[in-house]
mmCIF file of C-alpha atoms in Angstrom:
data_model
loop_
_atom_site.group_PDB
_atom_site.id
_atom_site.type_symbol
_atom_site.label_atom_id
_atom_site.label_comp_id
_atom_site.label_asym_id
_atom_site.label_seq_id
_atom_site.Cartn_x
_atom_site.Cartn_y
_atom_site.Cartn_z
ATOM 1 C CA MET A 1 351.114 -10.686 -17.855
ATOM 2 C CA SER A 2 351.840 -13.093 -15.025
ATOM 3 C CA PRO A 3 351.930 -16.792 -15.994
ATOM 4 C CA PHE A 4 350.559 -17.808 -12.573
ATOM 5 C CA THR A 5 346.915 -18.881 -12.478
ATOM 6 C CA GLY A 6 344.439 -20.165 -9.930
ATOM 7 C CA SER A 7 341.772 -22.767 -10.509
ATOM 8 C CA ALA A 8 340.511 -21.494 -13.835
ATOM 9 C CA ARG A 9 341.211 -23.655 -16.865
ATOM 10 C CA ARG A 10 341.924 -22.451 -20.352
ATOM 11 C CA THR A 11 338.842 -21.744 -22.441
ATOM 12 C CA THR A 12 338.585 -24.318 -25.234
ATOM 13 C CA GLU A 13 335.660 -22.816 -27.139
ATOM 14 C CA TRP A 14 335.029 -19.168 -27.965
ATOM 15 C CA LYS A 15 331.457 -18.190 -28.789
ATOM 16 C CA HIS A 16 332.142 -14.826 -30.403
ATOM 17 C CA LEU A 17 335.448 -15.459 -32.216
ATOM 18 C CA LYS A 18 337.099 -17.981 -34.485
ATOM 19 C CA VAL A 19 340.444 -19.043 -33.051
ATOM 20 C CA ASP A 20 342.980 -21.165 -34.926
ATOM 21 C CA GLU A 21 346.478 -22.101 -33.796
ATOM 22 C CA ASP A 22 349.307 -23.256 -36.053
ATOM 23 C CA ASP A 23 352.684 -23.891 -34.461
ATOM 24 C CA GLY A 24 352.822 -20.695 -32.437
ATOM 25 C CA VAL A 25 350.775 -18.503 -34.793
ATOM 26 C CA VAL A 26 347.276 -17.794 -33.475
ATOM 27 C CA THR A 27 344.707 -16.403 -35.911
ATOM 28 C CA VAL A 28 341.712 -14.676 -34.323
ATOM 29 C CA THR A 29 338.921 -13.946 -36.788
ATOM 30 C CA LEU A 30 335.968 -11.660 -36.162
ATOM 31 C CA ALA A 31 333.236 -13.712 -37.781
ATOM 32 C CA ARG A 32 329.988 -11.763 -38.214
ATOM 33 C CA PRO A 33 330.334 -11.019 -41.930
ATOM 34 C CA ASP A 34 326.627 -10.201 -42.284
ATOM 35 C CA ARG A 35 327.207 -7.313 -39.837
ATOM 36 C CA LEU A 36 330.664 -6.379 -41.171
ATOM 37 C CA ASN A 37 332.069 -8.018 -38.021
ATOM 38 C CA ALA A 38 330.466 -5.469 -35.724
ATOM 39 C CA LEU A 39 331.475 -6.040 -32.119
ATOM 40 C CA THR A 40 329.049 -7.119 -29.408
ATOM 41 C CA PHE A 41 329.473 -7.067 -25.639
ATOM 42 C CA GLY A 42 330.443 -10.734 -25.840
ATOM 43 C CA ALA A 43 333.003 -10.163 -28.602
ATOM 44 C CA TYR A 44 334.761 -7.466 -26.596
ATOM 45 C CA ALA A 45 334.852 -9.704 -23.532
ATOM 46 C CA ASP A 46 336.084 -12.713 -25.519
ATOM 47 C CA LEU A 47 338.912 -10.679 -27.037
ATOM 48 C CA ARG A 48 339.935 -9.424 -23.601
ATOM 49 C CA ASP A 49 339.848 -12.896 -22.068
ATOM 50 C CA LEU A 50 341.502 -14.698 -24.985
ATOM 51 C CA LEU A 51 344.427 -12.291 -25.078
ATOM 52 C CA GLY A 52 344.817 -12.684 -21.326
ATOM 53 C CA GLU A 53 344.891 -16.467 -21.553
ATOM 54 C CA LEU A 54 347.354 -16.503 -24.449
ATOM 55 C CA SER A 55 349.588 -14.053 -22.629
ATOM 56 C CA ARG A 56 349.673 -16.180 -19.486
ATOM 57 C CA GLU A 57 350.305 -19.548 -21.084
ATOM 58 C CA LYS A 58 352.962 -18.263 -23.504
ATOM 59 C CA SER A 59 352.186 -20.724 -26.321
ATOM 60 C CA ALA A 60 351.470 -17.935 -28.827
ATOM 61 C CA ARG A 61 354.505 -16.493 -30.589
ATOM 62 C CA ALA A 62 352.511 -14.200 -32.900
ATOM 63 C CA LEU A 63 348.844 -13.382 -33.417
ATOM 64 C CA VAL A 64 346.887 -12.359 -36.501
ATOM 65 C CA LEU A 65 343.656 -10.401 -35.999
ATOM 66 C CA ALA A 66 341.440 -10.635 -39.077
ATOM 67 C CA GLY A 67 337.867 -10.068 -40.196
ATOM 68 C CA GLU A 68 335.684 -12.416 -42.230
ATOM 69 C CA GLY A 69 333.880 -11.248 -45.346
ATOM 70 C CA ARG A 70 333.895 -7.738 -46.805
ATOM 71 C CA ALA A 71 335.416 -5.821 -43.878
ATOM 72 C CA PHE A 72 337.845 -5.988 -40.995
ATOM 73 C CA CYS A 73 335.473 -4.590 -38.360
ATOM 74 C CA SER A 74 332.764 -1.943 -38.553
ATOM 75 C CA GLY A 75 333.003 -1.086 -34.844
ATOM 76 C CA GLY A 76 330.475 -1.565 -32.076
ATOM 77 C CA ASP A 77 327.150 -2.986 -33.213
ATOM 78 C CA VAL A 78 324.679 -0.102 -33.485
ATOM 79 C CA GLU A 79 321.683 -2.253 -32.606
ATOM 80 C CA GLU A 80 323.191 -4.428 -29.888
ATOM 81 C CA ILE A 81 325.482 -1.912 -28.167
ATOM 82 C CA ILE A 82 324.398 1.669 -28.827
ATOM 83 C CA GLY A 83 320.761 0.889 -28.178
ATOM 84 C CA ALA A 84 321.643 -0.907 -24.954
ATOM 85 C CA THR A 85 323.958 1.812 -23.678
ATOM 86 C CA LEU A 86 321.174 4.389 -23.918
ATOM 87 C CA ALA A 87 319.403 2.530 -21.120
ATOM 88 C CA MET A 88 322.460 2.136 -18.853
ATOM 89 C CA ASP A 89 323.232 4.189 -15.789
ATOM 90 C CA THR A 90 326.625 5.849 -15.349
ATOM 91 C CA GLY A 91 328.099 2.931 -13.409
ATOM 92 C CA ARG A 92 327.231 0.418 -16.117
ATOM 93 C CA LEU A 93 328.496 2.742 -18.835
ATOM 94 C CA LEU A 94 331.793 3.112 -17.001
ATOM 95 C CA ASP A 95 332.076 -0.683 -16.714
ATOM 96 C CA PHE A 96 331.479 -1.060 -20.449
ATOM 97 C CA ASN A 97 333.952 1.622 -21.488
ATOM 98 C CA ARG A 98 336.580 0.239 -19.143
ATOM 99 C CA MET A 99 336.104 -3.199 -20.713
ATOM 100 C CA THR A 100 336.704 -1.885 -24.226
ATOM 101 C CA GLY A 101 339.855 -0.179 -22.988
ATOM 102 C CA GLN A 102 340.968 -3.441 -21.402
ATOM 103 C CA VAL A 103 340.883 -5.044 -24.852
ATOM 104 C CA VAL A 104 343.295 -2.421 -26.183
ATOM 105 C CA ARG A 105 345.555 -2.812 -23.163
ATOM 106 C CA ALA A 106 345.536 -6.579 -23.671
ATOM 107 C CA VAL A 107 346.689 -6.122 -27.277
ATOM 108 C CA ARG A 108 349.431 -3.688 -26.295
ATOM 109 C CA GLU A 109 350.590 -5.664 -23.256
ATOM 110 C CA ALA A 110 350.542 -9.117 -24.869
ATOM 111 C CA PRO A 111 354.081 -10.585 -24.887
ATOM 112 C CA PHE A 112 353.857 -11.442 -28.582
ATOM 113 C CA PRO A 113 353.489 -9.382 -31.765
ATOM 114 C CA VAL A 114 349.945 -8.730 -32.992
ATOM 115 C CA VAL A 115 349.371 -8.278 -36.726
ATOM 116 C CA ALA A 116 346.087 -6.765 -37.909
ATOM 117 C CA ALA A 117 345.018 -7.896 -41.385
ATOM 118 C CA VAL A 118 342.833 -5.065 -42.672
ATOM 119 C CA HIS A 119 340.579 -4.994 -45.698
ATOM 120 C CA GLY A 120 337.460 -2.922 -46.192
ATOM 121 C CA ALA A 121 336.172 -0.947 -43.236
ATOM 122 C CA ALA A 122 338.064 -0.612 -39.980
ATOM 123 C CA ALA A 123 335.660 1.764 -38.287
ATOM 124 C CA GLY A 124 335.124 2.993 -34.744
ATOM 125 C CA ALA A 125 336.330 0.334 -32.332
ATOM 126 C CA GLY A 126 337.584 -1.648 -35.328
ATOM 127 C CA ALA A 127 339.927 1.190 -36.230
ATOM 128 C CA VAL A 128 341.236 1.312 -32.647
ATOM 129 C CA LEU A 129 341.810 -2.451 -32.582
ATOM 130 C CA ALA A 130 343.891 -2.165 -35.751
ATOM 131 C CA LEU A 131 345.714 0.843 -34.288
ATOM 132 C CA ALA A 132 346.588 -1.103 -31.138
ATOM 133 C CA ALA A 133 348.242 -3.883 -33.149
ATOM 134 C CA ASP A 134 352.003 -3.873 -33.620
ATOM 135 C CA PHE A 135 351.646 -4.188 -37.402
ATOM 136 C CA ARG A 136 348.814 -3.203 -39.724
ATOM 137 C CA VAL A 137 348.906 -5.135 -42.999
ATOM 138 C CA ALA A 138 346.259 -3.736 -45.346
ATOM 139 C CA ASP A 139 345.103 -3.988 -48.923
ATOM 140 C CA PRO A 140 343.929 -1.079 -51.137
ATOM 141 C CA THR A 141 340.297 -1.461 -50.014
ATOM 142 C CA ALA A 142 341.177 -0.638 -46.401
ATOM 143 C CA ARG A 143 339.737 2.504 -44.882
ATOM 144 C CA PHE A 144 340.173 3.578 -41.280
ATOM 145 C CA ALA A 145 337.419 5.698 -39.749
ATOM 146 C CA PHE A 146 337.538 6.904 -36.150
ATOM 147 C CA LEU A 147 333.860 7.818 -36.073
ATOM 148 C CA PHE A 148 333.353 8.667 -32.414
ATOM 149 C CA THR A 149 332.686 12.409 -32.821
ATOM 150 C CA ARG A 150 330.181 11.576 -35.559
ATOM 151 C CA VAL A 151 327.970 9.959 -32.909
ATOM 152 C CA GLY A 152 328.457 12.734 -30.377
ATOM 153 C CA LEU A 153 331.238 11.114 -28.354
ATOM 154 C CA SER A 154 334.877 11.958 -27.734
ATOM 155 C CA GLY A 155 337.377 10.930 -30.386
ATOM 156 C CA GLY A 156 339.573 9.713 -27.525
ATOM 157 C CA ASP A 157 337.881 6.333 -27.241
ATOM 158 C CA MET A 158 339.636 3.109 -26.124
ATOM 159 C CA GLY A 159 342.997 4.869 -26.002
ATOM 160 C CA ALA A 160 342.817 6.335 -29.514
ATOM 161 C CA ALA A 161 343.928 9.795 -28.363
ATOM 162 C CA TYR A 162 346.971 8.187 -26.744
ATOM 163 C CA LEU A 163 347.974 5.785 -29.519
ATOM 164 C CA LEU A 164 347.151 7.637 -32.745
ATOM 165 C CA PRO A 165 349.393 10.708 -32.192
ATOM 166 C CA ARG A 166 352.254 8.344 -31.433
ATOM 167 C CA VAL A 167 351.718 6.506 -34.729
ATOM 168 C CA VAL A 168 350.911 9.347 -37.157
ATOM 169 C CA GLY A 169 351.785 12.536 -35.231
ATOM 170 C CA LEU A 170 349.614 15.033 -33.370
ATOM 171 C CA GLY A 171 348.555 17.025 -36.436
ATOM 172 C CA HIS A 172 347.218 14.040 -38.380
ATOM 173 C CA ALA A 173 345.689 12.531 -35.228
ATOM 174 C CA THR A 174 343.832 15.756 -34.404
ATOM 175 C CA ARG A 175 342.311 15.911 -37.880
ATOM 176 C CA ILE A 176 341.409 12.219 -37.946
ATOM 177 C CA LEU A 177 339.852 12.095 -34.475
ATOM 178 C CA MET A 178 338.095 15.467 -34.658
ATOM 179 C CA LEU A 179 336.545 15.115 -38.101
ATOM 180 C CA GLY A 180 335.959 11.379 -38.138
ATOM 181 C CA GLU A 181 336.583 11.241 -41.886
ATOM 182 C CA PRO A 182 337.794 7.951 -43.390
ATOM 183 C CA VAL A 183 341.502 7.512 -44.055
ATOM 184 C CA ARG A 184 341.853 5.386 -47.164
ATOM 185 C CA ALA A 185 344.753 3.064 -47.843
ATOM 186 C CA PRO A 186 347.011 5.418 -49.886
ATOM 187 C CA GLU A 187 346.881 8.155 -47.245
ATOM 188 C CA ALA A 188 347.116 5.652 -44.406
ATOM 189 C CA GLU A 189 350.328 4.298 -45.894
ATOM 190 C CA ARG A 190 351.704 7.815 -46.444
ATOM 191 C CA ILE A 191 351.186 8.913 -42.833
ATOM 192 C CA GLY A 192 352.401 5.650 -41.318
ATOM 193 C CA LEU A 193 349.077 4.166 -40.232
ATOM 194 C CA ILE A 194 349.694 1.136 -42.460
ATOM 195 C CA SER A 195 352.808 -0.956 -41.898
ATOM 196 C CA GLN A 196 352.530 -2.895 -45.162
ATOM 197 C CA LEU A 197 350.281 -2.308 -48.183
ATOM 198 C CA THR A 198 349.463 -5.453 -50.154
ATOM 199 C CA ASP A 199 347.684 -6.289 -53.374
ATOM 200 C CA GLU A 200 343.907 -6.386 -53.143
ATOM 201 C CA GLY A 201 342.589 -9.492 -51.452
ATOM 202 C CA THR A 202 345.957 -10.576 -50.047
ATOM 203 C CA ALA A 203 346.111 -8.803 -46.675
ATOM 204 C CA ASP A 204 345.198 -11.912 -44.675
ATOM 205 C CA GLU A 205 347.818 -14.017 -46.431
ATOM 206 C CA ALA A 206 350.492 -11.333 -46.037
ATOM 207 C CA ALA A 207 349.625 -10.919 -42.361
ATOM 208 C CA ARG A 208 349.984 -14.666 -41.786
ATOM 209 C CA THR A 209 353.324 -14.649 -43.619
ATOM 210 C CA LEU A 210 354.572 -11.835 -41.380
ATOM 211 C CA ALA A 211 353.237 -13.587 -38.280
ATOM 212 C CA ARG A 212 355.036 -16.784 -39.269
ATOM 213 C CA ARG A 213 358.282 -14.857 -39.748
ATOM 214 C CA LEU A 214 357.862 -13.330 -36.294
ATOM 215 C CA ALA A 215 356.911 -16.656 -34.704
ATOM 216 C CA ASP A 216 360.014 -18.313 -36.136
ATOM 217 C CA GLY A 217 362.220 -15.613 -34.626
ATOM 218 C CA PRO A 218 363.427 -15.008 -31.062
ATOM 219 C CA ALA A 219 360.191 -14.701 -29.101
ATOM 220 C CA LEU A 220 361.811 -13.354 -25.943
ATOM 221 C CA ALA A 221 363.602 -10.603 -27.866
ATOM 222 C CA HIS A 222 360.345 -9.690 -29.602
ATOM 223 C CA ALA A 223 358.460 -9.611 -26.293
ATOM 224 C CA GLN A 224 361.029 -7.347 -24.672
ATOM 225 C CA THR A 225 361.152 -5.047 -27.696
ATOM 226 C CA LYS A 226 357.373 -4.659 -27.614
ATOM 227 C CA ALA A 227 357.415 -4.044 -23.875
ATOM 228 C CA LEU A 228 360.065 -1.329 -24.239
ATOM 229 C CA LEU A 229 358.249 0.350 -27.123
ATOM 230 C CA THR A 230 355.170 0.662 -24.922
ATOM 231 C CA ALA A 231 356.917 1.540 -21.665
ATOM 232 C CA GLU A 232 359.214 4.161 -23.156
ATOM 233 C CA LEU A 233 356.427 6.195 -24.763
ATOM 234 C CA ASP A 234 356.157 8.142 -21.518
ATOM 235 C CA LEU A 235 359.746 8.059 -20.279
ATOM 236 C CA PRO A 236 362.411 10.750 -20.573
ATOM 237 C CA LEU A 237 365.499 9.749 -22.549
ATOM 238 C CA SER A 238 367.486 9.153 -19.372
ATOM 239 C CA GLY A 239 364.902 6.676 -18.094
ATOM 240 C CA ALA A 240 364.583 5.005 -21.494
ATOM 241 C CA VAL A 241 368.284 4.332 -21.955
ATOM 242 C CA GLU A 242 368.542 3.016 -18.390
ATOM 243 C CA LEU A 243 365.614 0.635 -19.027
ATOM 244 C CA ASP A 244 367.276 -0.433 -22.298
ATOM 245 C CA ALA A 245 370.539 -1.106 -20.477
ATOM 246 C CA ALA A 246 368.896 -3.228 -17.785
ATOM 247 C CA THR A 247 366.918 -5.215 -20.370
ATOM 248 C CA GLN A 248 369.968 -5.880 -22.552
ATOM 249 C CA ALA A 249 372.051 -6.948 -19.567
ATOM 250 C CA LEU A 250 369.406 -9.530 -18.649
ATOM 251 C CA LEU A 251 369.052 -10.798 -22.226
ATOM 252 C CA MET A 252 372.834 -11.089 -22.595
ATOM 253 C CA HIS A 253 372.667 -13.713 -19.836
ATOM 254 C CA GLY A 254 370.019 -15.579 -21.824
ATOM 255 C CA ALA A 255 370.287 -18.774 -23.824
ATOM 256 C CA ASP A 256 369.239 -17.090 -27.080
ATOM 257 C CA TYR A 257 372.184 -14.687 -27.030
ATOM 258 C CA THR A 258 374.569 -17.600 -26.481
ATOM 259 C CA GLU A 259 372.807 -19.594 -29.201
ATOM 260 C CA PHE A 260 373.199 -16.768 -31.711
ATOM 261 C CA HIS A 261 376.957 -16.748 -31.147
ATOM 262 C CA ALA A 262 377.168 -20.526 -31.503
ATOM 263 C CA ALA A 263 375.099 -20.431 -34.695
ATOM 264 C CA TYR A 264 377.263 -17.653 -36.100
ATOM 265 C CA ARG A 265 380.422 -19.683 -35.486
ATOM 266 C CA ASP A 266 378.858 -22.831 -36.951
ATOM 267 C CA ARG A 267 377.424 -20.953 -39.931
ATOM 268 C CA ARG A 268 373.879 -22.193 -39.342
ATOM 269 C CA PRO A 269 370.530 -20.583 -38.445
ATOM 270 C CA PRO A 270 369.955 -20.037 -34.713
ATOM 271 C CA ARG A 271 367.702 -22.461 -32.850
ATOM 272 C CA TRP A 272 365.906 -20.036 -30.553
ATOM 273 C CA GLN A 273 365.067 -21.321 -27.085
ATOM 274 C CA ASP A 274 363.054 -18.304 -25.867
ATOM 275 C CA ARG A 275 365.050 -17.889 -22.677
#
């Protein structure tokens, strides 16, 4: 994401999200607990725009995506979105579906780690948002449900057919996306869909702890690692190792690499400079 902007100023108030910042850790909370944090058109757009702004200004060093109340996110709001899409023409439907995909791309392309804190339902678009995160911290109540075929749509929504096989393997992904059955926390941990399983009620706290650990680390190294993980999904080995070599050569000229060596000699923690 380019840091160069035009006349637009940073948004200071978000209508559809709660946004809190604490020394490099940004917590974004879906806050419609009465609707299990179901997403609206505005919530999708706010997520897309917020992630874009944070990526450009580079103040965020880690981001936690959480849900208020009894669930992480129950997906697109049946009343506000599905009803509306039935009246849209093909052009409008394409605009909407492209926007939801832009949210996933914004999560994957953000130059900072994203940690999803999952409890209760992560369904439909909510499941894909959690999938797009770099880490999924979940408690035993978490259940992931990719419900798209259950409503007569393709299971490959918002990049799910691209991301899920790469996280859990093609066999598990085929079953999960075709059948739309919920994947509860024990199975999700077993197949690699969950990065960290916590005690009940502690997923948000554990996600913030992980985000703080990441934010206190070398942000540039984290950003480049995330970028390579995404870019190399579709590269042959020869291209991947060449991209790794070029990236490492650039980082070895960086201040953080020099600082690590100085800290090692002085027997002290590194003071990362993110350059």
